[in-house]
CSV table of C-alpha atoms in Angstrom, one decimal:
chain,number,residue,atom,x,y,z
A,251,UNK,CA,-0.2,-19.8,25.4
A,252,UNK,CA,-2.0,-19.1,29.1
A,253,UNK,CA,-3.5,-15.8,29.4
A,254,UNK,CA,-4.7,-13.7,32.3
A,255,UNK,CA,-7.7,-11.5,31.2
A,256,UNK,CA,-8.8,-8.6,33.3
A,257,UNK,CA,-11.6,-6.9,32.1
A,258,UNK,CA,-13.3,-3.8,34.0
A,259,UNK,CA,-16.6,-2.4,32.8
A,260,UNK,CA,-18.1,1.0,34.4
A,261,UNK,CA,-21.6,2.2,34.0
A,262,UNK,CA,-21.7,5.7,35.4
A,263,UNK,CA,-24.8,7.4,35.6
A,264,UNK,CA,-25.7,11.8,35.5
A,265,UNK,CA,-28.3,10.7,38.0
A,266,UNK,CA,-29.0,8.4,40.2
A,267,UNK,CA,-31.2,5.3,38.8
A,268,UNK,CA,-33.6,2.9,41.0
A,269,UNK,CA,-32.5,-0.2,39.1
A,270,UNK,CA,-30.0,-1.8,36.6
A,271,UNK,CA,-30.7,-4.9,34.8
A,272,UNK,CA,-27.4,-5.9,32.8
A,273,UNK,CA,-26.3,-8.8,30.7
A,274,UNK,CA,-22.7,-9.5,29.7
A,275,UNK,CA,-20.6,-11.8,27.6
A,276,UNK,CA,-17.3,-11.9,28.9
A,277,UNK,CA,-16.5,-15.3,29.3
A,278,UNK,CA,-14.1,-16.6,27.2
A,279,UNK,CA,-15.2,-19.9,25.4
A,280,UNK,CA,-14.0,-23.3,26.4
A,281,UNK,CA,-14.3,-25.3,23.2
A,282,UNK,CA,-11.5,-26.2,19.8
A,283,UNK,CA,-8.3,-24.9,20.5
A,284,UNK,CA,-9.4,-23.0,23.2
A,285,UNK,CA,-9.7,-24.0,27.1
A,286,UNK,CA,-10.8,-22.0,29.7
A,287,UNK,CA,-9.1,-22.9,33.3
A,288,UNK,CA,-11.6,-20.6,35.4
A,289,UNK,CA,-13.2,-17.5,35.4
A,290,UNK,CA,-15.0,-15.4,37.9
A,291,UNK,CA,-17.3,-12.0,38.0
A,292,UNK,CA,-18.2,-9.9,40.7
A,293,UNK,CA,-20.4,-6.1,40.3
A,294,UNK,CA,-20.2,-3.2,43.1
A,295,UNK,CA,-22.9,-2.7,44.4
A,296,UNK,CA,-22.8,-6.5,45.0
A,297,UNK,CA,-25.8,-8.4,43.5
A,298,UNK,CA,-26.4,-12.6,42.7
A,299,UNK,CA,-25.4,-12.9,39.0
A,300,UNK,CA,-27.0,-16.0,36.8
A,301,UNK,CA,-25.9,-17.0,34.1
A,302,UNK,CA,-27.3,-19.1,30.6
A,303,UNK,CA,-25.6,-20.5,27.5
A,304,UNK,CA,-27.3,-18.7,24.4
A,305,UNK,CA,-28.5,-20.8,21.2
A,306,UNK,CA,-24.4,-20.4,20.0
A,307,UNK,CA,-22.9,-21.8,23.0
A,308,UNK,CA,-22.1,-18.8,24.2
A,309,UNK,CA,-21.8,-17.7,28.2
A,310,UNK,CA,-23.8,-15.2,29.2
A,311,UNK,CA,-24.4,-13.8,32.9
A,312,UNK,CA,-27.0,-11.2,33.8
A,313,UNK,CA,-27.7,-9.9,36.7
A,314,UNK,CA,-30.6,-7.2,38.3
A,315,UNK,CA,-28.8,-4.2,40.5
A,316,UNK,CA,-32.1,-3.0,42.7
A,317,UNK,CA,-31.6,0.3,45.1
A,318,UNK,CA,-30.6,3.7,44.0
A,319,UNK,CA,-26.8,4.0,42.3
A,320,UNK,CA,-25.4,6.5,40.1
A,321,UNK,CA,-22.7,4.1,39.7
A,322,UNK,CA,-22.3,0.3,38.8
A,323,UNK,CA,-18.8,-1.7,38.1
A,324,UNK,CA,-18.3,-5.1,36.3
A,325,UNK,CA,-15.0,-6.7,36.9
A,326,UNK,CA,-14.1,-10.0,35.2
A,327,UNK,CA,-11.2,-12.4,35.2
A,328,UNK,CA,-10.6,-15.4,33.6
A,329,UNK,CA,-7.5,-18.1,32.8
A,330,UNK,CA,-7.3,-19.0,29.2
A,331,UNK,CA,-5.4,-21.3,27.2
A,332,UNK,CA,-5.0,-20.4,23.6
A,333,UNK,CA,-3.0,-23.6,20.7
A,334,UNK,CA,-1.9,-22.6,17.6
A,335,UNK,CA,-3.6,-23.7,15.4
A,336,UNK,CA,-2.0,-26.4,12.7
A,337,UNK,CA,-0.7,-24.5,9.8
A,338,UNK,CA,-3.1,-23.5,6.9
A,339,UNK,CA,-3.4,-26.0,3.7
A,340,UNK,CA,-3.7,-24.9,0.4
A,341,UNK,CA,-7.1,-25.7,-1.4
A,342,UNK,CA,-8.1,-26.4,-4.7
A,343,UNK,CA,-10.2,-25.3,-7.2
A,344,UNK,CA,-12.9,-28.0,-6.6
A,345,UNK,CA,-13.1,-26.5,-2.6
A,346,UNK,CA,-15.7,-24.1,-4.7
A,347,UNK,CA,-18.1,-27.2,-5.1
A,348,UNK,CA,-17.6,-28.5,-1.8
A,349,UNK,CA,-18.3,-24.8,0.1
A,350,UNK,CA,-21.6,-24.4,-2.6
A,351,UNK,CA,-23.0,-28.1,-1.6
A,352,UNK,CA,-22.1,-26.9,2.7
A,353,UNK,CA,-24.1,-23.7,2.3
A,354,UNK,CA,-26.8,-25.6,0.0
A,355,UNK,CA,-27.2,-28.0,2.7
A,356,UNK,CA,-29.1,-25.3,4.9
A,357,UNK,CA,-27.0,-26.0,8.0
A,358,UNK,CA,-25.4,-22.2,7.9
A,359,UNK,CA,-28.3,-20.0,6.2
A,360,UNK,CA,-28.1,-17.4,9.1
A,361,UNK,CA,-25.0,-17.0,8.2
A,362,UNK,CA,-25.5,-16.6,4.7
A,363,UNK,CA,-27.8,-13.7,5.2
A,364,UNK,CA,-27.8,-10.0,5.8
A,365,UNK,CA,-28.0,-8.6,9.4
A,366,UNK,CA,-28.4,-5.6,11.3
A,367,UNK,CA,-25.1,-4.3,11.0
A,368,UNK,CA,-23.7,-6.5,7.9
A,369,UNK,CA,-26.7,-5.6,5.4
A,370,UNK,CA,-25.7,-4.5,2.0
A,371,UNK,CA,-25.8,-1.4,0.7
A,372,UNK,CA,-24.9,0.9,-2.3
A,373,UNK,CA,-21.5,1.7,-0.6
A,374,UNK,CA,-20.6,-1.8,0.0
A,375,UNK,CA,-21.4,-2.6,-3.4
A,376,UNK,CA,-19.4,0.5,-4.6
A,377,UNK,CA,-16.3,-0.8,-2.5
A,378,UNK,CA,-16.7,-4.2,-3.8
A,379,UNK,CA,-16.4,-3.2,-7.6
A,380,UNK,CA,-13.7,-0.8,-6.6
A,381,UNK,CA,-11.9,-3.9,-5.3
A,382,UNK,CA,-12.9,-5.9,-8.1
A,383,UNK,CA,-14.6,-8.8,-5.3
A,384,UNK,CA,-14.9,-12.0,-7.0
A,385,UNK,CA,-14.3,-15.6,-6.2
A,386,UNK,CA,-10.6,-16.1,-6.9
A,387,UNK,CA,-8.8,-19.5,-7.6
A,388,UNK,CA,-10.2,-21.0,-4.1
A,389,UNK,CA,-11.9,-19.8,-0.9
A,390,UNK,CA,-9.0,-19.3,1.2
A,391,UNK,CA,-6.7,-17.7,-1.8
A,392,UNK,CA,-10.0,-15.4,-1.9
A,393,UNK,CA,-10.4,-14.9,2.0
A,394,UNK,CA,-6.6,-13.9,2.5
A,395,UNK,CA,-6.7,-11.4,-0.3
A,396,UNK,CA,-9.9,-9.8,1.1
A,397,UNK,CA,-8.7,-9.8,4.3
A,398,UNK,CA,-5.4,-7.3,3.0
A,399,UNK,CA,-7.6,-5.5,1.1
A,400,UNK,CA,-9.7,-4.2,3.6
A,401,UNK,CA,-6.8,-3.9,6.1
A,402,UNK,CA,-5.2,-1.4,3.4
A,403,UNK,CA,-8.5,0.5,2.2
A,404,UNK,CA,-9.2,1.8,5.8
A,405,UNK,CA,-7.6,3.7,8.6
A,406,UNK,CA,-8.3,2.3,12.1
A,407,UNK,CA,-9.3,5.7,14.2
A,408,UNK,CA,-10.7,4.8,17.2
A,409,UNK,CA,-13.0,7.3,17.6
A,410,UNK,CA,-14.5,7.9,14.1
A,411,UNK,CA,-17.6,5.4,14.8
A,412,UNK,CA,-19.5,4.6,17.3
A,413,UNK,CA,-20.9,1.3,18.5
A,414,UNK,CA,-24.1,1.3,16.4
A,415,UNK,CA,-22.7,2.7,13.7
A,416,UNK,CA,-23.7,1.4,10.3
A,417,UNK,CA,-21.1,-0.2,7.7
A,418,UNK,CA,-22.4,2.8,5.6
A,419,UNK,CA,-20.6,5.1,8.4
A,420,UNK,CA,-16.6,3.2,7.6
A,421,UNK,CA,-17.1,2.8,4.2
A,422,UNK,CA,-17.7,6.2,3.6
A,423,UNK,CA,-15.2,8.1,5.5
A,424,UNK,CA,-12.5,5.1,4.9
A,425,UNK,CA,-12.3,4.9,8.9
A,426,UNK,CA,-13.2,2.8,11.8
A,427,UNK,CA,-12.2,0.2,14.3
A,428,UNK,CA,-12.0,-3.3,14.3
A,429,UNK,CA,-15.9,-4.2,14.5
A,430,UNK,CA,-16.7,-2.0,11.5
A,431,UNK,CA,-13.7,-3.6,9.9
A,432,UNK,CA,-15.2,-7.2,10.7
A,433,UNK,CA,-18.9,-6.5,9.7
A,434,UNK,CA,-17.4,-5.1,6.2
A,435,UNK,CA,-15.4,-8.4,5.7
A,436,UNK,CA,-18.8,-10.9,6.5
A,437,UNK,CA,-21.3,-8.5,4.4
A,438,UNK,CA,-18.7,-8.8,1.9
A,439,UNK,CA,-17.4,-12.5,2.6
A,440,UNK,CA,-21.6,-13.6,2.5
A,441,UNK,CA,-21.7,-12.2,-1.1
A,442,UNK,CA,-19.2,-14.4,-2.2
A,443,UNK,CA,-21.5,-17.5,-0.6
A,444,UNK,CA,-19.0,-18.2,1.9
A,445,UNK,CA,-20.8,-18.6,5.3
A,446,UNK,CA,-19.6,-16.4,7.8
A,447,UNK,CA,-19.4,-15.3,11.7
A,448,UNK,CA,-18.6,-12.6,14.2
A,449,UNK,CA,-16.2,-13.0,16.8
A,450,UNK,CA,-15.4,-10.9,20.0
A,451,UNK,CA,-12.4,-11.5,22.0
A,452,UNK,CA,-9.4,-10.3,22.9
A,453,UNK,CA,-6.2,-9.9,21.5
A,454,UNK,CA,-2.9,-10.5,23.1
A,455,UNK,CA,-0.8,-7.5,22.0
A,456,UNK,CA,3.4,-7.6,22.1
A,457,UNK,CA,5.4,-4.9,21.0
A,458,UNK,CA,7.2,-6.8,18.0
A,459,UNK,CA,3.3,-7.7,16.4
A,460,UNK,CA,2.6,-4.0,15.6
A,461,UNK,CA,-0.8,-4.3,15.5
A,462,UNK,CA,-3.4,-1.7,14.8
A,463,UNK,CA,-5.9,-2.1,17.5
A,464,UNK,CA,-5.8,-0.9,21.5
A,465,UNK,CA,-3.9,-3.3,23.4
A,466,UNK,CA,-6.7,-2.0,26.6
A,467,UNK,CA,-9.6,-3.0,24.4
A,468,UNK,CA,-11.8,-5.8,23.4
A,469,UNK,CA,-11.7,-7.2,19.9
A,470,UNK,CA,-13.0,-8.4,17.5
A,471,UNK,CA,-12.8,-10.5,14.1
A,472,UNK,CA,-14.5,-12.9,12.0
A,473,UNK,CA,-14.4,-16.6,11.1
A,474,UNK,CA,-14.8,-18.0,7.7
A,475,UNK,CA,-16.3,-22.0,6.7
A,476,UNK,CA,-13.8,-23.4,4.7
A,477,UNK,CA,-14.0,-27.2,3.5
A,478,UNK,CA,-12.0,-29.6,5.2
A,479,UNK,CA,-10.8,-26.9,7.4
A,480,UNK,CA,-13.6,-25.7,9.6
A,481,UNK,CA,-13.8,-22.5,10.8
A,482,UNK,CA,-10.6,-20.1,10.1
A,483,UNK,CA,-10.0,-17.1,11.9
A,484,UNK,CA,-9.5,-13.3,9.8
A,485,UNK,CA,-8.4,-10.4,11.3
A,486,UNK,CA,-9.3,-7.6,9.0
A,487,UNK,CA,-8.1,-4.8,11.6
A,488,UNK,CA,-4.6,-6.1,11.6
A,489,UNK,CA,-4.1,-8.2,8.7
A,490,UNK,CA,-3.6,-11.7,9.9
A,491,UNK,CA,-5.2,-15.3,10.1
A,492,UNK,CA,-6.1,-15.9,13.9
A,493,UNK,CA,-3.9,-17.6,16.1
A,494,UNK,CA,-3.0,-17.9,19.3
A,495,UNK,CA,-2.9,-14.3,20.6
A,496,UNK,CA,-7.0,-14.2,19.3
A,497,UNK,CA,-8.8,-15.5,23.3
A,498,UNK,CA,-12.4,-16.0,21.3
A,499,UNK,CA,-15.1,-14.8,23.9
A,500,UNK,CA,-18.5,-15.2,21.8
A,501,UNK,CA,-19.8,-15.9,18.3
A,502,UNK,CA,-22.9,-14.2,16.5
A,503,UNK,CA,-24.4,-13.4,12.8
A,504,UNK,CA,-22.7,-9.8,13.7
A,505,UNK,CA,-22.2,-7.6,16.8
A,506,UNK,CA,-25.6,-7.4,17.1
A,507,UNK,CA,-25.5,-11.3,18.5
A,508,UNK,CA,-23.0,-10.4,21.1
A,509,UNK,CA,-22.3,-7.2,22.8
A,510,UNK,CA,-20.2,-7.6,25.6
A,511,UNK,CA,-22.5,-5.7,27.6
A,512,UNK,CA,-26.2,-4.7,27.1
A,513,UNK,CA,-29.2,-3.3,29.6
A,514,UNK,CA,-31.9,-1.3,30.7
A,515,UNK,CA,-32.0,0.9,34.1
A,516,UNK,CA,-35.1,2.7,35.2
A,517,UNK,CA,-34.6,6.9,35.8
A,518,UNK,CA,-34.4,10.0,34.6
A,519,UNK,CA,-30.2,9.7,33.4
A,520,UNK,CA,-28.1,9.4,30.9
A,521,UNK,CA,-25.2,7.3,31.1
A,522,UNK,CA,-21.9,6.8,30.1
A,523,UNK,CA,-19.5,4.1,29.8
A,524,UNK,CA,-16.1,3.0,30.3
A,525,UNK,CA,-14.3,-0.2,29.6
A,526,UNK,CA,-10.3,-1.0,30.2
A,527,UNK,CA,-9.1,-4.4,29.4
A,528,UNK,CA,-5.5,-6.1,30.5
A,529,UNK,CA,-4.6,-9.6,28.8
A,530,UNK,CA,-1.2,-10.8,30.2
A,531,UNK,CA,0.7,-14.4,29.9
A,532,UNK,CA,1.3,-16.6,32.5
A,533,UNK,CA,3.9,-19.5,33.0
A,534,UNK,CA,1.4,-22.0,34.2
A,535,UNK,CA,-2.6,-22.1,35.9
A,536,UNK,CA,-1.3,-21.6,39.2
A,537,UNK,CA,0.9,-18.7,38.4
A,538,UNK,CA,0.2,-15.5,39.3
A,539,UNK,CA,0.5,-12.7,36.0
A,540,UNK,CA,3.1,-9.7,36.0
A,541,UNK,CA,2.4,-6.7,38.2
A,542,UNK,CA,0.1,-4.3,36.0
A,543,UNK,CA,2.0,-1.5,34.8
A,544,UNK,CA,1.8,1.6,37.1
A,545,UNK,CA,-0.5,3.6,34.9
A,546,UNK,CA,-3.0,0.4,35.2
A,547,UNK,CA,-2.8,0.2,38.9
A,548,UNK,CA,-3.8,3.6,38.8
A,549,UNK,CA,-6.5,3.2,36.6
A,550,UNK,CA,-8.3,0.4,38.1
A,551,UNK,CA,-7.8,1.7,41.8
A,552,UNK,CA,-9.8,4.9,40.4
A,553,UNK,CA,-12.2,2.8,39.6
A,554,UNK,CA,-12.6,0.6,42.4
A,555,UNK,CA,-12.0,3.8,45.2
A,556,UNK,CA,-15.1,5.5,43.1
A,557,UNK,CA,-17.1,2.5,43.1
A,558,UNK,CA,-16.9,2.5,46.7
A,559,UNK,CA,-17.5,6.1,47.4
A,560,UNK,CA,-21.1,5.9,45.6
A,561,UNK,CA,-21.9,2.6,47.9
C-alpha cells in the first residue's frame, strides 16, 4: 500500500518570542517492510533545517527559528510504501526458552527496563492481578490476549490525558488515548520478560476498519520480540496486530524517546499547539493523492493564510 502523509504542526505563541529551536521526528522509516519514496519539510518563517539519525535509526531534523515570531508552522510530506506482513505462525511452548536466552543475552536490556512513562506502579500492578497477567501457553498466545485486554478495560477519550501524563493517570480513570494505551501494554509486556518498544506513526484509517483512534492524528503502538519472528506489531488502541495501514515513523524505550516534536524558545509566552494530520493512498509514486476533503482545504489554508500574516 503507497501512502501520502501530510502532516502540519503549529506552534502559536501569546507573545512574541526572539527565537525557536525545534526538533522533530516525522520522517517515516525506510527499513523491513517499510520504504520511504521521498519526503520533504519546510517551516514559515523559512529557516535551513539539519537533520541526524539518533542511536535507533531514527530521522530527526531540527532546526533554529532566530527573529521575533508569535507564530511558527512545520509542514511535512512524505511517500510511503507499507507490505503486509506474512501471516503470523503459531509458537510453541519451548518459544519461552528461546525469548529467556534473547533477553539473557543483554542485546535488549533497555528494553527490558522501566522508563519515564512505562515505570511500574501500584496501579499497574493492581490492573495486572485484576487481569490475572501471566505467561500463557507462548509469547504471542500471551501478547494477543493482552493486547484485547487492554483494548476492552479502557475507553479511548481523547482529551482525558495529556501528553506527559503518567500511566498512573489511564489506569485510574480507565481512560486515554493511544500512547497511554501503548506505555500500559510495554510496562506490562516488560513484566512478563518480553522485550519491548514504542512506536509512533500513523495509521491509515477506512470507514469499514472502525477503529478507535482520530483518523487527523498521529499514532502510536508497540512492538513485541518474538523468537523466530522478530519484531511484531500490537495495537492496544484498536485491537489489532500491525499491518499495512501502521506507516512506522520512530522507535524508542517509550514516548519519551520520540516525540514528534520537542523545543525550547526564548520569551516571556506561553504557547500552544496544534497538529492535523492527512494519510491518503495513492495508485503509484508518481501519482498525485485525492483532493483533501473540503473541511481539510479549509483547515490547512487557515493555517497557512495565518502563518503568513505574522511574517
Amino acid at each position: 500500500m503507497l501512502y501520502h502523509i501530510r502532516h502540519l504542526t503549529r506552534f502559536r505563541y501569546s507573545a512574541p518570542v526572539s527565537e525557536s529551536v525545534v526538533e522533530v521526528r516525522m520522517q517515516p522509516r525506510s527499513d523491513g517492510l517499510q520504504r520511504l519514496h521521498s519526503f520533504q519539510m519546510t517551516t514559515i518563517p523559512r529557516t535551513t533545517i539539519f537533520s541526524y539519525r539518533d542511536i535507533l535509526g531514527n530521522m530527526v531534523h531540527h532546526f533554529d527559528v532566530p527573529g521575533r515570531h508569535k507564530l511558527l508552522t512545520v509542514t511535512s510530506e512524505a511517500l510511503v510504501e507499507v507490505s503486509e506482513p506474512p501471516p503470523i505462525t503459531a509458537l510453541d511452548g519451548e518459544s519461552w526458552r528461546a525469548l529467556d536466552a534473547l533477553a539473557a543475552s543483554g542485546e535488549y536490556w533497555d528494553l527490558l527496563q522501566p522508563g519515564r512513562f512505562t515505570h511500574p506502579s501500584d496501579l499497574l500492578r493492581a490492573f495486572a492481578a485484576e487481569i490475572a497477567l501471566q505467561r500463557g501457553s507462548d509469547p504471542l498466545t500471551t501478547l494477543c490476549w493482552l493486547n484485547t485486554r487492554i483494548y476492552d478495560a479502557f475507553e479511548y477519550a481523547p482529551g482525558s490525558t495529556h501528553v506527559h501524563s503518567p500511566i498512573d493517570d489511564a489506569l485510574r480513570i480507565r481512560r486515554g488515548v493511544c500512547q497511554d494505551f501503548a506505555h500500559i501494554m510495554i510496562a506490562l509486556t516488560r513484566t512478563l520478560g518480553i522485550p519491548c518498544r514504542y512506536v509512533s506513526g500513523y495509521l491509515f484509517h477506512r470507514a469499514e476498519d472502525h477503529d478507535r483512534s482520530e483518523a487527523d492524528a498521529t499514532h502510536a503502538w508497540v512492538e513485541a520480540l518474538l523468537p523466530g519472528m522478530g519484531w511484531v506489531g500490537f495495537d492496544p488502541t484498536n485491537n489489532l496486530i500491525a499491518g499495512a495501514r501502521h506507516i512506522r515513523v520512530a522507535i524508542g524505550r517509550d514516548y519519551a524517546d520520540v516525540p514528534p516534536s520537542r523545543g525550547v524558545y526564548k520569551g516571556q509566552a506561553t504557547s500552544e499547539l496544534d497538529v492535523a494530520v492527512r494519510v491518503a493512498l495513492v495508485a503509484t509514486p508518481s501519482a498525485a493523492a485525492d483532493e483533501p476533503p473540503p473541511e481539510w482545504q479549509a483547515m490547512e489554508r487557515a493555517f497557512m493564510e495565518e502563518a503568513h500574516m505574522q511574517q
